[in-house]
XYZ file of C-alpha atoms in Angstrom:
383
model
C -5.138 21.402 7.588
C -3.902 17.763 8.849
C -7.153 15.841 8.549
C -7.684 17.297 4.909
C -3.977 14.476 3.878
C -6.337 11.732 5.386
C -8.300 12.056 2.125
C -5.829 10.693 0.030
C -5.631 6.664 1.429
C -9.600 7.565 0.582
C -9.119 7.883 -3.067
C -5.891 5.923 -3.755
C -8.076 2.799 -2.472
C -10.865 4.043 -3.644
C -8.902 3.457 -7.072
C -7.494 0.057 -6.326
C -10.993 -1.426 -4.740
C -12.915 -0.542 -7.537
C -10.271 -1.634 -9.974
C -10.032 -4.465 -8.003
C -13.642 -5.882 -8.262
C -14.207 -5.119 -11.447
C -11.379 -7.399 -13.015
C -12.486 -9.739 -10.861
C -16.151 -9.718 -11.996
C -15.454 -9.311 -15.550
C -13.108 -11.948 -15.536
C -15.751 -14.377 -13.619
C -18.540 -13.726 -16.370
C -16.342 -14.331 -19.536
C -15.673 -17.703 -18.089
C -13.096 -17.679 -16.537
C -11.564 -20.482 -13.620
C -11.265 -19.308 -10.146
C -7.440 -19.485 -10.738
C -7.615 -16.895 -13.338
C -9.680 -14.427 -11.302
C -6.946 -14.362 -8.228
C -4.130 -13.430 -10.686
C -6.026 -10.164 -10.766
C -4.573 -9.930 -6.944
C -1.229 -11.758 -7.122
C 0.106 -9.890 -10.242
C -0.728 -6.406 -8.406
C 0.743 -8.088 -5.413
C 3.837 -8.871 -6.715
C 4.892 -5.889 -8.605
C 3.711 -3.700 -5.199
C 5.641 -6.420 -3.068
C 8.583 -5.665 -5.170
C 8.365 -2.092 -5.719
C 7.700 -1.791 -1.866
C 11.606 -3.036 -1.123
C 12.675 -0.369 -2.999
C 10.658 2.230 -1.271
C 11.676 1.147 1.605
C 15.844 1.866 0.758
C 14.963 5.770 -0.527
C 12.387 7.168 1.262
C 12.534 9.850 3.400
C 10.952 12.224 5.388
C 12.539 15.104 2.727
C 11.147 13.782 -0.393
C 8.002 11.247 0.670
C 5.585 14.398 -0.700
C 7.665 14.461 -4.187
C 7.143 10.997 -4.396
C 3.686 10.702 -3.065
C 3.677 13.495 -6.480
C 5.489 11.183 -8.912
C 2.829 7.960 -7.380
C -0.745 9.787 -7.936
C 0.643 10.867 -12.000
C 1.343 7.307 -12.053
C -1.929 6.137 -10.979
C -3.624 8.817 -13.654
C -1.760 6.806 -15.922
C -2.275 3.402 -15.151
C -6.291 3.913 -15.215
C -6.530 4.460 -18.684
C -4.732 1.136 -19.611
C -8.380 -0.543 -18.317
C -9.858 1.350 -20.914
C -8.680 -0.906 -23.745
C -9.891 -3.848 -24.404
C -8.857 -7.783 -23.574
C -7.141 -9.383 -20.879
C -4.042 -8.910 -22.136
C -4.647 -4.571 -21.547
C -6.424 -5.618 -18.162
C -3.421 -6.818 -16.712
C -0.727 -4.096 -17.978
C -2.612 -2.616 -16.505
C -2.814 -3.937 -13.170
C 0.544 -4.396 -13.039
C 1.005 -0.601 -13.619
C -0.604 0.204 -10.901
C 0.873 -2.060 -8.406
C 4.298 -0.188 -9.294
C 2.187 3.483 -8.516
C 0.738 2.388 -6.186
C 3.585 0.920 -3.944
C 5.673 4.883 -4.748
C 3.131 5.881 -2.993
C 1.813 3.719 0.083
C 4.976 4.547 2.377
C 6.504 7.759 1.563
C 2.593 8.760 2.365
C 2.505 7.521 5.726
C 6.134 8.732 7.005
C 4.744 12.248 5.557
C 1.430 12.301 7.552
C 3.655 10.975 10.839
C 5.670 14.156 9.660
C 2.790 16.232 10.267
C 1.781 15.047 12.983
C 2.152 17.089 16.159
C 4.132 14.790 18.796
C 6.065 11.760 16.951
C 5.783 9.229 20.399
C 2.023 9.835 22.137
C 0.577 11.064 19.412
C 1.024 7.191 17.069
C -2.568 6.288 17.696
C -3.993 9.182 15.845
C -2.328 8.679 13.252
C -3.192 5.496 12.272
C -6.997 5.284 12.899
C -7.066 7.717 10.436
C -5.362 6.388 7.925
C -6.853 3.077 8.229
C -10.259 4.251 8.641
C -9.489 6.253 5.658
C -7.982 3.590 2.973
C -10.956 0.902 4.434
C -13.643 3.791 3.418
C -11.420 4.133 -0.285
C -11.384 0.374 -0.788
C -15.118 -0.137 0.527
C -16.182 2.771 -1.770
C -14.585 0.846 -5.012
C -16.694 -1.825 -5.621
C -19.912 -0.770 -4.460
C -19.052 2.697 -6.981
C -17.819 0.426 -9.934
C -20.999 -1.999 -9.396
C -22.829 0.937 -10.769
C -21.446 2.728 -13.283
C -19.800 1.747 -16.613
C -16.511 0.425 -16.569
C -15.136 2.871 -18.726
C -16.715 5.846 -16.854
C -15.111 3.869 -14.089
C -11.306 3.921 -15.181
C -12.156 8.163 -16.240
C -12.880 8.604 -13.144
C -10.238 7.109 -11.287
C -7.436 9.168 -13.613
C -9.073 12.574 -12.521
C -8.348 11.589 -9.259
C -5.205 11.190 -9.260
C -4.442 14.376 -10.778
C -6.083 15.860 -8.177
C -3.689 14.229 -5.325
C -1.286 15.088 -6.451
C -1.801 18.999 -7.084
C -3.018 18.763 -3.292
C -0.293 16.689 -2.173
C 2.258 19.316 -3.861
C 0.349 22.565 -2.613
C -0.017 21.090 1.033
C 3.899 19.992 1.525
C 4.759 22.946 0.247
C 2.726 24.669 2.658
C 3.652 22.498 5.645
C 6.141 20.055 5.424
C 9.311 20.398 7.470
C 7.415 23.079 9.313
C 9.193 21.580 13.044
C 6.651 25.577 14.635
C 3.636 22.919 13.753
C 4.796 20.365 16.750
C 4.432 19.901 20.566
C 7.681 20.110 21.889
C 8.206 18.574 25.317
C 10.728 17.610 27.859
C 10.624 13.811 27.618
C 8.805 11.872 30.549
C 6.932 15.159 30.141
C 3.476 13.411 29.191
C -0.572 14.133 30.645
C -1.692 10.640 32.412
C -4.079 10.256 29.276
C -0.895 9.922 26.775
C 1.545 7.215 26.448
C 4.633 7.073 25.329
C 4.686 4.013 23.026
C 8.835 4.932 21.827
C 9.564 2.738 25.234
C 6.734 0.060 24.682
C 8.272 -3.738 22.739
C 9.054 -3.717 19.478
C 6.182 -5.303 18.242
C 6.584 -4.489 14.430
C 7.036 -8.246 13.723
C 4.091 -9.423 15.323
C 1.377 -6.619 12.951
C 3.297 -7.910 9.881
C 2.520 -11.479 11.077
C -0.668 -11.308 11.963
C -1.568 -8.593 8.803
C 0.051 -11.345 6.855
C -2.347 -14.221 7.155
C -5.004 -11.561 7.139
C -4.222 -10.669 3.776
C -3.729 -13.863 2.447
C -7.805 -14.015 3.265
C -8.184 -10.184 2.067
C -6.606 -11.176 -1.191
C -9.492 -14.438 -1.073
C -12.555 -11.753 -0.196
C -11.647 -9.474 -2.943
C -11.322 -12.357 -5.762
C -13.672 -15.417 -5.031
C -16.720 -13.055 -3.202
C -17.077 -12.436 -6.904
C -16.385 -15.345 -8.356
C -18.710 -16.962 -5.598
C -21.151 -14.758 -6.031
C -21.412 -15.216 -9.981
C -21.910 -19.192 -9.088
C -24.601 -18.575 -6.906
C -26.190 -15.915 -9.685
C -25.496 -12.595 -7.298
C -25.405 -9.601 -9.201
C -22.869 -7.384 -9.600
C -24.827 -4.694 -7.456
C -25.085 -7.349 -4.555
C -21.366 -8.582 -4.451
C -20.256 -4.911 -4.522
C -21.977 -4.459 -1.646
C -20.595 -7.379 0.337
C -17.260 -6.305 -0.643
C -17.975 -2.501 0.480
C -19.117 -3.718 4.097
C -16.576 -4.963 4.710
C -14.519 -2.251 4.551
C -17.135 0.059 6.030
C -16.514 -2.298 9.018
C -13.530 -1.796 8.678
C -13.241 1.920 8.739
C -15.933 1.912 11.421
C -13.653 -0.515 14.081
C -10.375 1.357 12.308
C -12.371 4.881 13.933
C -13.740 3.282 16.925
C -10.195 2.566 18.097
C -9.044 6.068 17.559
C -8.880 6.765 21.457
C -6.743 3.298 22.124
C -4.127 2.860 24.564
C -2.817 0.151 25.391
C -4.903 -2.514 23.950
C -2.713 -3.104 21.272
C -0.309 -5.839 23.358
C -3.073 -7.679 25.207
C -4.217 -10.928 24.479
C -7.854 -11.172 25.331
C -8.842 -8.448 22.515
C -6.251 -10.888 19.767
C -7.980 -13.639 20.609
C -11.478 -12.266 20.474
C -10.422 -10.447 16.791
C -8.777 -13.274 15.428
C -11.993 -15.489 16.432
C -14.670 -12.730 14.747
C -11.511 -13.557 11.640
C -11.865 -17.180 11.341
C -15.666 -16.716 12.307
C -16.169 -14.980 8.891
C -14.231 -16.819 6.281
C -16.348 -20.036 7.686
C -19.218 -17.959 6.855
C -17.901 -16.974 3.473
C -17.044 -21.026 3.223
C -20.365 -22.481 4.195
C -23.330 -19.785 3.410
C -24.625 -19.924 0.095
C -27.076 -16.276 1.114
C -27.075 -12.937 0.228
C -27.412 -12.600 4.555
C -24.943 -14.804 5.168
C -22.553 -12.661 3.280
C -23.264 -9.810 4.505
C -23.136 -11.096 7.991
C -19.715 -12.296 7.167
C -18.531 -9.454 5.457
C -19.275 -7.372 9.196
C -17.107 -9.541 11.269
C -14.280 -9.279 8.653
C -14.356 -5.819 8.513
C -14.845 -5.696 12.238
C -11.424 -8.287 12.393
C -9.346 -6.819 9.312
C -10.118 -3.026 11.050
C -7.988 -4.223 14.000
C -5.173 -6.216 12.080
C -4.380 -3.428 10.243
C -4.692 -1.179 13.351
C -1.601 -3.616 14.686
C -0.040 -3.638 11.327
C 0.245 0.262 11.066
C 0.484 1.237 14.575
C 3.337 -0.746 15.612
C 5.671 0.311 12.586
C 4.887 3.982 13.628
C 5.586 3.521 17.050
C 8.897 2.828 16.648
C 10.541 6.738 16.963
C 13.822 5.562 14.518
C 12.888 2.944 12.634
C 8.865 4.149 11.211
C 10.253 4.492 7.581
C 11.907 1.358 6.839
C 9.456 -1.107 8.937
C 6.123 0.959 6.528
C 7.722 0.027 3.647
C 8.424 -3.952 5.242
C 4.816 -3.384 6.183
C 4.020 -2.801 2.499
C 5.947 -5.871 1.228
C 4.818 -8.093 3.877
C 0.865 -7.079 2.166
C 2.666 -7.541 -0.974
C 3.938 -11.127 -0.608
C 0.233 -12.152 1.325
C -1.533 -11.087 -1.151
C 0.461 -12.979 -3.614
C 0.256 -15.819 -1.600
C -3.325 -15.269 -0.547
C -4.089 -15.410 -4.528
C -2.644 -18.248 -6.043
C -3.192 -20.604 -3.291
C -6.861 -19.622 -3.449
C -6.870 -19.677 -6.533
C -5.230 -23.288 -6.985
C -7.214 -24.530 -3.812
C -10.827 -23.617 -5.969
C -9.747 -25.047 -9.033
C -8.596 -28.172 -7.646
C -11.933 -28.564 -5.250
C -13.383 -25.538 -4.748
C -13.775 -21.414 -3.000
C -15.542 -22.870 0.050
C -12.076 -25.164 0.059
C -10.041 -21.924 0.497
C -11.953 -20.150 2.746
C -11.982 -22.973 5.721
C -8.376 -23.040 5.670
C -7.441 -19.766 5.641
C -9.983 -19.766 8.675
C -7.894 -22.572 10.379
C -4.730 -20.917 9.691
C -5.860 -17.335 11.134
C -6.484 -19.470 14.144
C -3.562 -20.986 14.889
C -1.395 -17.430 13.909
C -4.224 -16.656 16.536
C -3.179 -18.635 19.549
C 0.154 -17.634 18.930
C -0.761 -14.192 19.847
C -2.344 -14.877 22.152
C 0.844 -16.345 23.770
C 3.073 -13.971 22.751
C 1.322 -11.296 24.572
C 0.097 -13.124 27.807
C 4.553 -13.373 28.654
C 4.428 -9.312 28.347
C 4.780 -7.759 31.274
C 1.863 -5.048 29.390
C -1.166 -7.357 29.676
C -1.490 -6.080 33.143
C -2.114 -2.818 32.381
């Protein structure tokens, strides 16, 4: 039954991914400039970050399931707003789904950790499955919305919200809070294959830094890929597939990290991960063919799978602050999305989308060098 809960991040991010894609693409086709197009993500992210701050103060293990149910019903209602025509309704819908997705996200991470059998060494499994699940959803949303009639897509989103609310309610009623589900172990009784991450350095702030910069880049990718695709006469279906490759590669990387132990604390993997992300952005900036975009999407997906693993892992690994840390995670994602969308939109409006991607790639290289230095100084890098 525990594995079933990891279907829900896929459903929520299917809804978000499809919404971001179709909104950005339709604004591009309507002739709006890069700044307006990137405001789709900026408007969502601003609301999302503000509500996430509130969720960090009110979310507990006990109320997490109720908050998820409330959020799912809100996502359902928010999806129906997009059926109304006009740019004003699109941004009202974006704001509404920003509120409801923030109400969902931090409580869900607390909820899933509460159901894990081992609260200390069992952090890798929920981190990998959660990252893979929401990545698959974010990939599938643009892919399906690229083929569907827009109103049909949003009606399906609304139905998914209702299904999620009922399912979470049933799972929580049967399982949440039952301590017998967990494996009770004496301190120091881990097997050699396990690692007690509660005794490791608190690197949540590193996850915020790395994923914050990565999220700035993600906001560019999700909005400027449809924008550039329209400029280069790449069809809506192909643009949706390019964005899908980003998130499917991200999901594949998360699955590969399912048996992780210590790479999250080591400098060499950090260096390789950052270089992959920077190279992807250069391909997005200088490429003018679908092949270049697909290669960039693959590389960026591998990069983003790792940085979001960092983000969730280092927050859940803390034995007592994880509820607070996951709320900070969502604030970082929201603020970085606002910054990335507005900065990228402004630079695109003044120069072009190419410049936005290249400058962001340079920032990723700088942050990667800093992360490499930080990890080089800890003793865990020798493990």
